[in-house]
Amino acid sequence: MQVQTVTDKNFEEIVNFQGTVLLDFWANWCGPCRMMAPVVEEIAKEHPDVLVGKVDVDAEGELAKKFNIISIPTFIVLKGGKVQAQTAGARPKSALEELL
């Protein structure tokens, strides 16, 4: 599955996905976020059952506030619209996959 850009407009649709959702809260100016981008892309390709979304915290500040994002990158796993796991900072691909 392709990585989805998450905005306030499509947020409800993303959160209500019937399955696992991985949200990547990031910003273009963030070095660790840019470093994690290819990892997030790989996870999206290798796990077609998982909806992977990226939330630009600069463009979507309200969504970042809703999830109490205080550092980036932050990765949140949702199932049934509820937070199941959360981690912050650059992580190995295997660590993110364990959250799924």
Backbone as JSON Lines, residues from 0, in Angstrom:
{"i":0,"aa":"M","n":[0.85,-1.18,0.0],"ca":[0.0,0.0,0.0],"c":[0.9,1.24,0.0]}
{"i":1,"aa":"Q","n":[0.42,2.28,-0.62],"ca":[1.17,3.53,-0.7],"c":[0.98,4.35,0.58]}
{"i":2,"aa":"V","n":[2.0,5.1,0.95],"ca":[1.91,5.98,2.12],"c":[0.91,7.09,1.82]}
{"i":3,"aa":"Q","n":[-0.01,7.33,2.76],"ca":[-1.04,8.35,2.62],"c":[-0.61,9.63,3.32]}
{"i":4,"aa":"T","n":[-0.91,10.77,2.74],"ca":[-0.72,12.04,3.41],"c":[-1.96,12.27,4.26]}
{"i":5,"aa":"V","n":[-1.76,12.46,5.55],"ca":[-2.89,12.63,6.48],"c":[-3.07,14.11,6.77]}
{"i":6,"aa":"T","n":[-4.3,14.57,6.57],"ca":[-4.65,15.96,6.84],"c":[-5.9,15.97,7.71]}
{"i":7,"aa":"D","n":[-6.27,17.14,8.15],"ca":[-7.49,17.29,8.93],"c":[-8.7,16.82,8.12]}
{"i":8,"aa":"K","n":[-8.63,16.99,6.79],"ca":[-9.75,16.65,5.92],"c":[-9.97,15.14,5.79]}
{"i":9,"aa":"N","n":[-8.9,14.35,5.76],"ca":[-9.06,12.9,5.59],"c":[-8.77,12.11,6.86]}
{"i":10,"aa":"F","n":[-8.56,12.79,7.96],"ca":[-8.17,12.14,9.21],"c":[-9.17,11.08,9.68]}
{"i":11,"aa":"E","n":[-10.46,11.42,9.68],"ca":[-11.48,10.48,10.16],"c":[-11.48,9.2,9.33]}
{"i":12,"aa":"E","n":[-11.33,9.36,8.02],"ca":[-11.29,8.2,7.12],"c":[-10.08,7.31,7.45]}
{"i":13,"aa":"I","n":[-8.94,7.92,7.7],"ca":[-7.72,7.18,8.03],"c":[-7.88,6.46,9.37]}
{"i":14,"aa":"V","n":[-8.33,7.17,10.38],"ca":[-8.45,6.61,11.72],"c":[-9.47,5.47,11.76]}
{"i":15,"aa":"N","n":[-10.51,5.56,10.96],"ca":[-11.56,4.55,10.96],"c":[-11.26,3.38,10.02]}
{"i":16,"aa":"F","n":[-10.06,3.31,9.48],"ca":[-9.64,2.19,8.64],"c":[-9.82,0.89,9.43]}
{"i":17,"aa":"Q","n":[-10.4,-0.1,8.81],"ca":[-10.64,-1.39,9.47],"c":[-9.37,-2.23,9.43]}
{"i":18,"aa":"G","n":[-8.46,-1.92,10.29],"ca":[-7.19,-2.62,10.36],"c":[-6.19,-1.77,11.12]}
{"i":19,"aa":"T","n":[-4.94,-2.1,10.94],"ca":[-3.86,-1.39,11.64],"c":[-3.46,-0.14,10.86]}
{"i":20,"aa":"V","n":[-3.25,0.95,11.59],"ca":[-2.81,2.21,11.0],"c":[-1.5,2.61,11.69]}
{"i":21,"aa":"L","n":[-0.5,2.94,10.89],"ca":[0.76,3.49,11.4],"c":[0.83,4.95,10.97]}
{"i":22,"aa":"L","n":[0.86,5.85,11.95],"ca":[0.99,7.28,11.65],"c":[2.41,7.75,11.96]}
{"i":23,"aa":"D","n":[2.99,8.46,11.02],"ca":[4.33,9.04,11.16],"c":[4.16,10.55,11.26]}
{"i":24,"aa":"F","n":[4.39,11.1,12.45],"ca":[4.34,12.55,12.64],"c":[5.74,13.09,12.36]}
{"i":25,"aa":"W","n":[5.86,13.99,11.4],"ca":[7.16,14.41,10.9],"c":[7.12,15.88,10.47]}
{"i":26,"aa":"A","n":[8.3,16.4,10.1],"ca":[8.41,17.73,9.49],"c":[9.56,17.69,8.49]}
{"i":27,"aa":"N","n":[9.46,18.5,7.46],"ca":[10.46,18.52,6.4],"c":[11.84,18.94,6.9]}
{"i":28,"aa":"W","n":[11.89,19.81,7.9],"ca":[13.16,20.34,8.41],"c":[13.84,19.39,9.39]}
{"i":29,"aa":"C","n":[13.19,18.29,9.76],"ca":[13.67,17.36,10.77],"c":[14.55,16.28,10.15]}
{"i":30,"aa":"G","n":[15.84,16.3,10.48],"ca":[16.79,15.32,9.94],"c":[16.41,13.88,10.23]}
{"i":31,"aa":"P","n":[16.13,13.52,11.48],"ca":[15.72,12.14,11.77],"c":[14.43,11.74,11.03]}
{"i":32,"aa":"C","n":[13.54,12.7,10.81],"ca":[12.31,12.41,10.06],"c":[12.64,12.03,8.61]}
{"i":33,"aa":"R","n":[13.53,12.8,8.01],"ca":[13.94,12.51,6.63],"c":[14.67,11.17,6.56]}
{"i":34,"aa":"M","n":[15.44,10.86,7.59],"ca":[16.16,9.59,7.64],"c":[15.18,8.41,7.73]}
{"i":35,"aa":"M","n":[14.05,8.61,8.4],"ca":[13.07,7.54,8.58],"c":[12.13,7.38,7.37]}
{"i":36,"aa":"A","n":[12.08,8.36,6.49],"ca":[11.14,8.32,5.36],"c":[11.26,7.05,4.53]}
{"i":37,"aa":"P","n":[12.47,6.61,4.15],"ca":[12.56,5.38,3.35],"c":[12.11,4.14,4.13]}
{"i":38,"aa":"V","n":[12.32,4.15,5.43],"ca":[11.88,3.03,6.28],"c":[10.36,2.96,6.29]}
{"i":39,"aa":"V","n":[9.72,4.11,6.42],"ca":[8.25,4.18,6.43],"c":[7.71,3.69,5.08]}
{"i":40,"aa":"E","n":[8.35,4.1,3.99],"ca":[7.96,3.65,2.64],"c":[8.07,2.13,2.53]}
{"i":41,"aa":"E","n":[9.17,1.57,3.04],"ca":[9.36,0.11,2.99],"c":[8.27,-0.62,3.75]}
{"i":42,"aa":"I","n":[7.94,-0.12,4.93],"ca":[6.89,-0.75,5.74],"c":[5.57,-0.73,4.98]}
{"i":43,"aa":"A","n":[5.26,0.39,4.34],"ca":[4.02,0.5,3.57],"c":[3.98,-0.53,2.44]}
{"i":44,"aa":"K","n":[5.1,-0.73,1.76],"ca":[5.17,-1.67,0.64],"c":[5.13,-3.12,1.12]}
{"i":45,"aa":"E","n":[5.8,-3.4,2.22],"ca":[5.93,-4.78,2.7],"c":[4.75,-5.24,3.56]}
{"i":46,"aa":"H","n":[3.93,-4.32,4.01],"ca":[2.78,-4.65,4.86],"c":[1.52,-4.04,4.23]}
{"i":47,"aa":"P","n":[1.02,-4.65,3.15],"ca":[-0.13,-4.06,2.46],"c":[-1.41,-4.03,3.29]}
{"i":48,"aa":"D","n":[-1.44,-4.78,4.39],"ca":[-2.61,-4.79,5.26],"c":[-2.61,-3.62,6.24]}
{"i":49,"aa":"V","n":[-1.49,-2.88,6.31],"ca":[-1.35,-1.75,7.23],"c":[-1.5,-0.45,6.44]}
{"i":50,"aa":"L","n":[-2.36,0.45,6.92],"ca":[-2.47,1.76,6.32],"c":[-1.4,2.64,6.97]}
{"i":51,"aa":"V","n":[-0.48,3.14,6.16],"ca":[0.61,3.98,6.66],"c":[0.33,5.42,6.23]}
{"i":52,"aa":"G","n":[0.32,6.31,7.21],"ca":[0.06,7.72,6.94],"c":[1.12,8.62,7.53]}
{"i":53,"aa":"K","n":[1.38,9.72,6.83],"ca":[2.35,10.72,7.31],"c":[1.59,12.0,7.64]}
{"i":54,"aa":"V","n":[1.87,12.54,8.82],"ca":[1.25,13.78,9.28],"c":[2.34,14.83,9.4]}
{"i":55,"aa":"D","n":[2.3,15.86,8.55],"ca":[3.25,16.96,8.62],"c":[2.82,17.87,9.77]}
{"i":56,"aa":"V","n":[3.61,17.88,10.85],"ca":[3.21,18.62,12.05],"c":[3.16,20.14,11.81]}
{"i":57,"aa":"D","n":[3.89,20.63,10.84],"ca":[3.84,22.07,10.54],"c":[2.52,22.42,9.86]}
{"i":58,"aa":"A","n":[2.06,21.57,8.96],"ca":[0.83,21.83,8.23],"c":[-0.41,21.41,9.01]}
{"i":59,"aa":"E","n":[-0.26,20.42,9.88],"ca":[-1.39,19.85,10.61],"c":[-1.16,19.93,12.12]}
{"i":60,"aa":"G","n":[-0.97,21.14,12.59],"ca":[-0.69,21.36,14.01],"c":[-1.78,20.86,14.94]}
{"i":61,"aa":"E","n":[-3.04,20.96,14.51],"ca":[-4.15,20.5,15.36],"c":[-4.1,18.98,15.56]}
{"i":62,"aa":"L","n":[-3.73,18.26,14.5],"ca":[-3.61,16.8,14.65],"c":[-2.46,16.46,15.58]}
{"i":63,"aa":"A","n":[-1.37,17.2,15.47],"ca":[-0.23,16.96,16.36],"c":[-0.64,17.23,17.82]}
{"i":64,"aa":"K","n":[-1.41,18.28,18.04],"ca":[-1.89,18.58,19.39],"c":[-2.81,17.48,19.9]}
{"i":65,"aa":"K","n":[-3.67,16.99,19.03],"ca":[-4.63,15.95,19.41],"c":[-3.91,14.71,19.96]}
{"i":66,"aa":"F","n":[-2.74,14.41,19.41],"ca":[-1.97,13.24,19.84],"c":[-0.83,13.61,20.8]}
{"i":67,"aa":"N","n":[-0.82,14.85,21.26],"ca":[0.21,15.32,22.21],"c":[1.63,15.07,21.72]}
{"i":68,"aa":"I","n":[1.87,15.4,20.46],"ca":[3.19,15.2,19.87],"c":[4.12,16.3,20.38]}
{"i":69,"aa":"I","n":[5.19,15.9,21.07],"ca":[6.13,16.88,21.6],"c":[7.51,16.74,20.97]}
{"i":70,"aa":"S","n":[7.76,15.63,20.29],"ca":[9.01,15.47,19.55],"c":[8.73,14.66,18.29]}
{"i":71,"aa":"I","n":[9.57,14.87,17.3],"ca":[9.39,14.15,16.04],"c":[10.72,13.54,15.61]}
{"i":72,"aa":"P","n":[10.69,12.47,14.86],"ca":[9.49,11.77,14.42],"c":[8.84,11.01,15.58]}
{"i":73,"aa":"T","n":[7.52,10.96,15.55],"ca":[6.75,10.12,16.47],"c":[5.91,9.18,15.63]}
{"i":74,"aa":"F","n":[5.88,7.93,16.03],"ca":[5.13,6.9,15.32],"c":[4.04,6.38,16.25]}
{"i":75,"aa":"I","n":[2.81,6.37,15.76],"ca":[1.67,5.9,16.54],"c":[0.95,4.81,15.75]}
{"i":76,"aa":"V","n":[0.65,3.71,16.44],"ca":[-0.11,2.62,15.85],"c":[-1.53,2.67,16.41]}
{"i":77,"aa":"L","n":[-2.5,2.68,15.49],"ca":[-3.91,2.69,15.86],"c":[-4.57,1.4,15.39]}
{"i":78,"aa":"K","n":[-5.46,0.9,16.2],"ca":[-6.31,-0.24,15.8],"c":[-7.7,0.09,16.3]}
{"i":79,"aa":"G","n":[-8.66,0.03,15.4],"ca":[-10.02,0.39,15.77],"c":[-10.14,1.83,16.24]}
{"i":80,"aa":"G","n":[-9.28,2.7,15.73],"ca":[-9.32,4.11,16.1],"c":[-8.66,4.43,17.43]}
{"i":81,"aa":"K","n":[-8.13,3.43,18.1],"ca":[-7.51,3.61,19.43],"c":[-6.0,3.43,19.34]}
{"i":82,"aa":"V","n":[-5.27,4.24,20.1],"ca":[-3.8,4.14,20.13],"c":[-3.42,2.83,20.81]}
{"i":83,"aa":"Q","n":[-2.62,2.04,20.1],"ca":[-2.13,0.76,20.62],"c":[-0.67,0.82,21.02]}
{"i":84,"aa":"A","n":[0.09,1.68,20.34],"ca":[1.52,1.8,20.62],"c":[2.01,3.15,20.13]}
{"i":85,"aa":"Q","n":[3.11,3.6,20.74],"ca":[3.69,4.89,20.36],"c":[5.17,4.87,20.67]}
{"i":86,"aa":"T","n":[5.96,5.46,19.78],"ca":[7.39,5.61,20.02],"c":[7.86,6.87,19.31]}
{"i":87,"aa":"A","n":[8.94,7.44,19.81],"ca":[9.47,8.67,19.22],"c":[10.94,8.49,18.89]}
{"i":88,"aa":"G","n":[11.4,9.23,17.9],"ca":[12.8,9.18,17.5],"c":[13.03,8.19,16.37]}
{"i":89,"aa":"A","n":[14.21,8.3,15.78],"ca":[14.59,7.37,14.71],"c":[14.74,5.98,15.31]}
{"i":90,"aa":"R","n":[14.14,5.01,14.64],"ca":[14.13,3.62,15.1],"c":[14.47,2.7,13.95]}
{"i":91,"aa":"P","n":[15.04,1.54,14.26],"ca":[15.24,0.56,13.19],"c":[13.89,0.07,12.66]}
{"i":92,"aa":"K","n":[13.88,-0.34,11.43],"ca":[12.66,-0.85,10.82],"c":[12.03,-1.95,11.67]}
{"i":93,"aa":"S","n":[12.85,-2.84,12.19],"ca":[12.35,-3.96,12.98],"c":[11.6,-3.48,14.23]}
{"i":94,"aa":"A","n":[12.04,-2.38,14.82],"ca":[11.37,-1.84,16.01],"c":[9.98,-1.32,15.66]}
{"i":95,"aa":"L","n":[9.85,-0.69,14.5],"ca":[8.53,-0.21,14.08],"c":[7.63,-1.38,13.74]}
{"i":96,"aa":"E","n":[8.17,-2.39,13.08],"ca":[7.37,-3.56,12.72],"c":[6.87,-4.29,13.97]}
{"i":97,"aa":"E","n":[7.65,-4.29,15.03],"ca":[7.22,-4.93,16.28],"c":[5.99,-4.25,16.85]}
{"i":98,"aa":"L","n":[5.85,-2.94,16.62],"ca":[4.69,-2.19,17.12],"c":[3.4,-2.58,16.41]}
{"i":99,"aa":"L","n":[3.56,-3.06,15.16],"ca":[2.4,-3.39,14.35],"c":[1.73,-4.64,14.88]}
